[in-house]
């Protein structure tokens, strides 16, 4: 499971933003606060903006988590099978194939020429 980090515009926030600084001792580091809010997406700025507060700040993280890629893939396959079954078609078994490695182009190397001796000049 992963955490979600979303850019948010919030003026006059009731809690300060948490910034992790590993150089500070543990006693001086702040603790993150978890706040349940309602936000509105601003497409022209590509960020979310605070709209209203839904709950008080808490020190403990919420219990819900984001689904992993494996969970999403399993749900997608199940949904695809259900759609095929509802149409009356049997789902086609997908052949198990190994990924094909692309051949690396052969590079031609030029022979390295030995360094030439510096030019000698006649001294008088």
PDB file of C-alpha atoms in Angstrom:
ATOM      1  CA  UNK A   1       0.000   0.000   0.000  1.00  0.00           C
ATOM      2  CA  UNK A   2       1.166   3.516  -0.745  1.00  0.00           C
ATOM      3  CA  UNK A   3       0.627   6.987   0.672  1.00  0.00           C
ATOM      4  CA  UNK A   4      -0.959   9.666  -1.503  1.00  0.00           C
ATOM      5  CA  UNK A   5       0.767  13.016  -1.864  1.00  0.00           C
ATOM      6  CA  UNK A   6      -1.398  15.625  -3.550  1.00  0.00           C
ATOM      7  CA  UNK A   7      -0.585  19.321  -4.079  1.00  0.00           C
ATOM      8  CA  UNK A   8      -3.095  21.441  -2.140  1.00  0.00           C
ATOM      9  CA  UNK A   9      -3.649  25.185  -1.804  1.00  0.00           C
ATOM     10  CA  UNK A  10      -4.911  26.063   1.684  1.00  0.00           C
ATOM     11  CA  UNK A  11      -4.750  29.605   3.064  1.00  0.00           C
ATOM     12  CA  UNK A  12      -5.065  30.035   6.843  1.00  0.00           C
ATOM     13  CA  UNK A  13      -4.605  26.305   7.510  1.00  0.00           C
ATOM     14  CA  UNK A  14      -5.358  25.150  11.056  1.00  0.00           C
ATOM     15  CA  UNK A  15      -2.219  22.976  11.090  1.00  0.00           C
ATOM     16  CA  UNK A  16       1.217  23.900   9.701  1.00  0.00           C
ATOM     17  CA  UNK A  17       2.564  21.825   6.802  1.00  0.00           C
ATOM     18  CA  UNK A  18       4.885  19.020   7.910  1.00  0.00           C
ATOM     19  CA  UNK A  19       8.400  19.150   6.516  1.00  0.00           C
ATOM     20  CA  UNK A  20      10.683  16.236   7.343  1.00  0.00           C
ATOM     21  CA  UNK A  21      14.272  17.250   8.148  1.00  0.00           C
ATOM     22  CA  UNK A  22      16.543  14.263   8.917  1.00  0.00           C
ATOM     23  CA  UNK A  23      19.293  16.606  10.154  1.00  0.00           C
ATOM     24  CA  UNK A  24      17.292  17.690  13.218  1.00  0.00           C
ATOM     25  CA  UNK A  25      17.244  15.543  16.358  1.00  0.00           C
ATOM     26  CA  UNK A  26      14.062  13.488  16.850  1.00  0.00           C
ATOM     27  CA  UNK A  27      12.884  15.732  19.695  1.00  0.00           C
ATOM     28  CA  UNK A  28      12.970  18.853  17.493  1.00  0.00           C
ATOM     29  CA  UNK A  29      11.269  17.279  14.452  1.00  0.00           C
ATOM     30  CA  UNK A  30       7.587  18.017  14.231  1.00  0.00           C
ATOM     31  CA  UNK A  31       4.865  15.417  13.978  1.00  0.00           C
ATOM     32  CA  UNK A  32       2.593  15.230  10.932  1.00  0.00           C
ATOM     33  CA  UNK A  33      -1.103  15.957  11.402  1.00  0.00           C
ATOM     34  CA  UNK A  34      -3.806  14.166   9.446  1.00  0.00           C
ATOM     35  CA  UNK A  35      -6.781  16.307   8.440  1.00  0.00           C
ATOM     36  CA  UNK A  36      -9.943  15.245   6.622  1.00  0.00           C
ATOM     37  CA  UNK A  37     -10.984  17.975   4.192  1.00  0.00           C
ATOM     38  CA  UNK A  38     -13.094  18.598   1.114  1.00  0.00           C
ATOM     39  CA  UNK A  39     -11.086  20.016  -1.804  1.00  0.00           C
ATOM     40  CA  UNK A  40     -11.889  21.295  -5.273  1.00  0.00           C
ATOM     41  CA  UNK A  41      -9.680  20.641  -8.324  1.00  0.00           C
ATOM     42  CA  UNK A  42      -8.435  23.740 -10.173  1.00  0.00           C
ATOM     43  CA  UNK A  43      -7.616  22.544 -13.723  1.00  0.00           C
ATOM     44  CA  UNK A  44      -5.997  25.817 -14.804  1.00  0.00           C
ATOM     45  CA  UNK A  45      -3.407  25.487 -11.992  1.00  0.00           C
ATOM     46  CA  UNK A  46      -3.319  21.662 -11.876  1.00  0.00           C
ATOM     47  CA  UNK A  47      -3.760  21.593  -8.069  1.00  0.00           C
ATOM     48  CA  UNK A  48      -6.484  21.109  -5.478  1.00  0.00           C
ATOM     49  CA  UNK A  49      -7.830  23.986  -3.351  1.00  0.00           C
ATOM     50  CA  UNK A  50      -9.224  23.698   0.179  1.00  0.00           C
ATOM     51  CA  UNK A  51     -13.011  23.986   0.348  1.00  0.00           C
ATOM     52  CA  UNK A  52     -14.165  22.829   3.803  1.00  0.00           C
ATOM     53  CA  UNK A  53     -13.016  20.965   6.901  1.00  0.00           C
ATOM     54  CA  UNK A  54     -14.670  17.553   7.471  1.00  0.00           C
ATOM     55  CA  UNK A  55     -12.910  16.490  10.668  1.00  0.00           C
ATOM     56  CA  UNK A  56     -10.516  17.683  13.350  1.00  0.00           C
ATOM     57  CA  UNK A  57      -6.749  17.150  12.965  1.00  0.00           C
ATOM     58  CA  UNK A  58      -5.428  13.836  14.299  1.00  0.00           C
ATOM     59  CA  UNK A  59      -1.940  12.575  15.131  1.00  0.00           C
ATOM     60  CA  UNK A  60      -2.655   9.018  13.960  1.00  0.00           C
ATOM     61  CA  UNK A  61      -2.905   8.172  10.237  1.00  0.00           C
ATOM     62  CA  UNK A  62      -6.292   7.067   8.861  1.00  0.00           C
ATOM     63  CA  UNK A  63      -7.004   3.348   8.507  1.00  0.00           C
ATOM     64  CA  UNK A  64      -7.879   3.348   4.808  1.00  0.00           C
ATOM     65  CA  UNK A  65      -5.145   2.741   2.262  1.00  0.00           C
ATOM     66  CA  UNK A  66      -4.715   2.828  -1.487  1.00  0.00           C
ATOM     67  CA  UNK A  67      -4.911  -0.428  -3.453  1.00  0.00           C
ATOM     68  CA  UNK A  68      -1.672  -1.908  -4.785  1.00  0.00           C
ATOM     69  CA  UNK A  69      -0.972  -2.625  -8.468  1.00  0.00           C
ATOM     70  CA  UNK A  70      -1.523  -6.363  -7.937  1.00  0.00           C
ATOM     71  CA  UNK A  71      -4.973  -5.722  -6.434  1.00  0.00           C
ATOM     72  CA  UNK A  72      -5.890  -3.426  -9.340  1.00  0.00           C
ATOM     73  CA  UNK A  73      -4.718  -6.014 -11.904  1.00  0.00           C
ATOM     74  CA  UNK A  74      -6.748  -8.784 -10.263  1.00  0.00           C
ATOM     75  CA  UNK A  75      -9.853  -6.559 -10.200  1.00  0.00           C
ATOM     76  CA  UNK A  76      -9.356  -5.642 -13.875  1.00  0.00           C
ATOM     77  CA  UNK A  77      -9.082  -9.315 -14.930  1.00  0.00           C
ATOM     78  CA  UNK A  78     -12.205 -10.201 -12.944  1.00  0.00           C
ATOM     79  CA  UNK A  79     -14.131  -7.302 -14.491  1.00  0.00           C
ATOM     80  CA  UNK A  80     -13.019  -8.318 -17.988  1.00  0.00           C
ATOM     81  CA  UNK A  81     -14.146 -11.923 -17.372  1.00  0.00           C
ATOM     82  CA  UNK A  82     -17.551 -10.706 -16.081  1.00  0.00           C
ATOM     83  CA  UNK A  83     -18.070  -8.533 -19.167  1.00  0.00           C
ATOM     84  CA  UNK A  84     -17.213 -11.421 -21.482  1.00  0.00           C
ATOM     85  CA  UNK A  85     -19.571 -13.748 -19.579  1.00  0.00           C
ATOM     86  CA  UNK A  86     -22.440 -11.261 -19.736  1.00  0.00           C
ATOM     87  CA  UNK A  87     -22.091 -11.044 -23.531  1.00  0.00           C
ATOM     88  CA  UNK A  88     -22.375 -14.813 -23.803  1.00  0.00           C
ATOM     89  CA  UNK A  89     -18.813 -15.185 -25.059  1.00  0.00           C
ATOM     90  CA  UNK A  90     -16.366 -17.363 -23.300  1.00  0.00           C
ATOM     91  CA  UNK A  91     -13.259 -15.477 -22.246  1.00  0.00           C
ATOM     92  CA  UNK A  92     -10.353 -16.335 -24.488  1.00  0.00           C
ATOM     93  CA  UNK A  93      -7.433 -17.876 -22.631  1.00  0.00           C
ATOM     94  CA  UNK A  94      -4.364 -15.753 -23.034  1.00  0.00           C
ATOM     95  CA  UNK A  95      -1.299 -17.711 -24.143  1.00  0.00           C
ATOM     96  CA  UNK A  96       1.594 -17.646 -21.746  1.00  0.00           C
ATOM     97  CA  UNK A  97       4.600 -16.408 -23.690  1.00  0.00           C
ATOM     98  CA  UNK A  98       8.000 -15.373 -22.585  1.00  0.00           C
ATOM     99  CA  UNK A  99       9.042 -11.795 -23.292  1.00  0.00           C
ATOM    100  CA  UNK A 100      11.208 -11.547 -26.383  1.00  0.00           C
ATOM    101  CA  UNK A 101      14.533  -9.867 -25.839  1.00  0.00           C
ATOM    102  CA  UNK A 102      15.490  -7.432 -28.536  1.00  0.00           C
ATOM    103  CA  UNK A 103      18.828  -8.082 -30.154  1.00  0.00           C
ATOM    104  CA  UNK A 104      21.412  -5.469 -29.320  1.00  0.00           C
ATOM    105  CA  UNK A 105      22.900  -3.801 -32.401  1.00  0.00           C
ATOM    106  CA  UNK A 106      26.490  -4.736 -32.905  1.00  0.00           C
ATOM    107  CA  UNK A 107      28.760  -1.776 -32.522  1.00  0.00           C
ATOM    108  CA  UNK A 108      31.866  -1.484 -34.579  1.00  0.00           C
ATOM    109  CA  UNK A 109      34.889  -0.211 -32.790  1.00  0.00           C
ATOM    110  CA  UNK A 110      37.619   1.631 -34.591  1.00  0.00           C
ATOM    111  CA  UNK A 111      41.176   0.518 -33.934  1.00  0.00           C
ATOM    112  CA  UNK A 112      42.920   2.844 -31.527  1.00  0.00           C
ATOM    113  CA  UNK A 113      45.965   4.519 -33.020  1.00  0.00           C
ATOM    114  CA  UNK A 114      49.007   4.832 -30.793  1.00  0.00           C
ATOM    115  CA  UNK A 115      49.773   8.401 -29.750  1.00  0.00           C
ATOM    116  CA  UNK A 116      52.267  10.153 -31.973  1.00  0.00           C
ATOM    117  CA  UNK A 117      55.517  11.518 -30.624  1.00  0.00           C
ATOM    118  CA  UNK A 118      55.645  15.307 -30.131  1.00  0.00           C
ATOM    119  CA  UNK A 119      57.240  17.252 -32.941  1.00  0.00           C
ATOM    120  CA  UNK A 120      60.935  17.818 -32.434  1.00  0.00           C
ATOM    121  CA  UNK A 121      62.325  21.175 -33.299  1.00  0.00           C
ATOM    122  CA  UNK A 122      65.949  22.005 -33.921  1.00  0.00           C
ATOM    123  CA  UNK A 123      67.475  24.162 -31.244  1.00  0.00           C
ATOM    124  CA  UNK A 124      70.481  26.393 -31.979  1.00  0.00           C
TER     125      UNK A 124
END
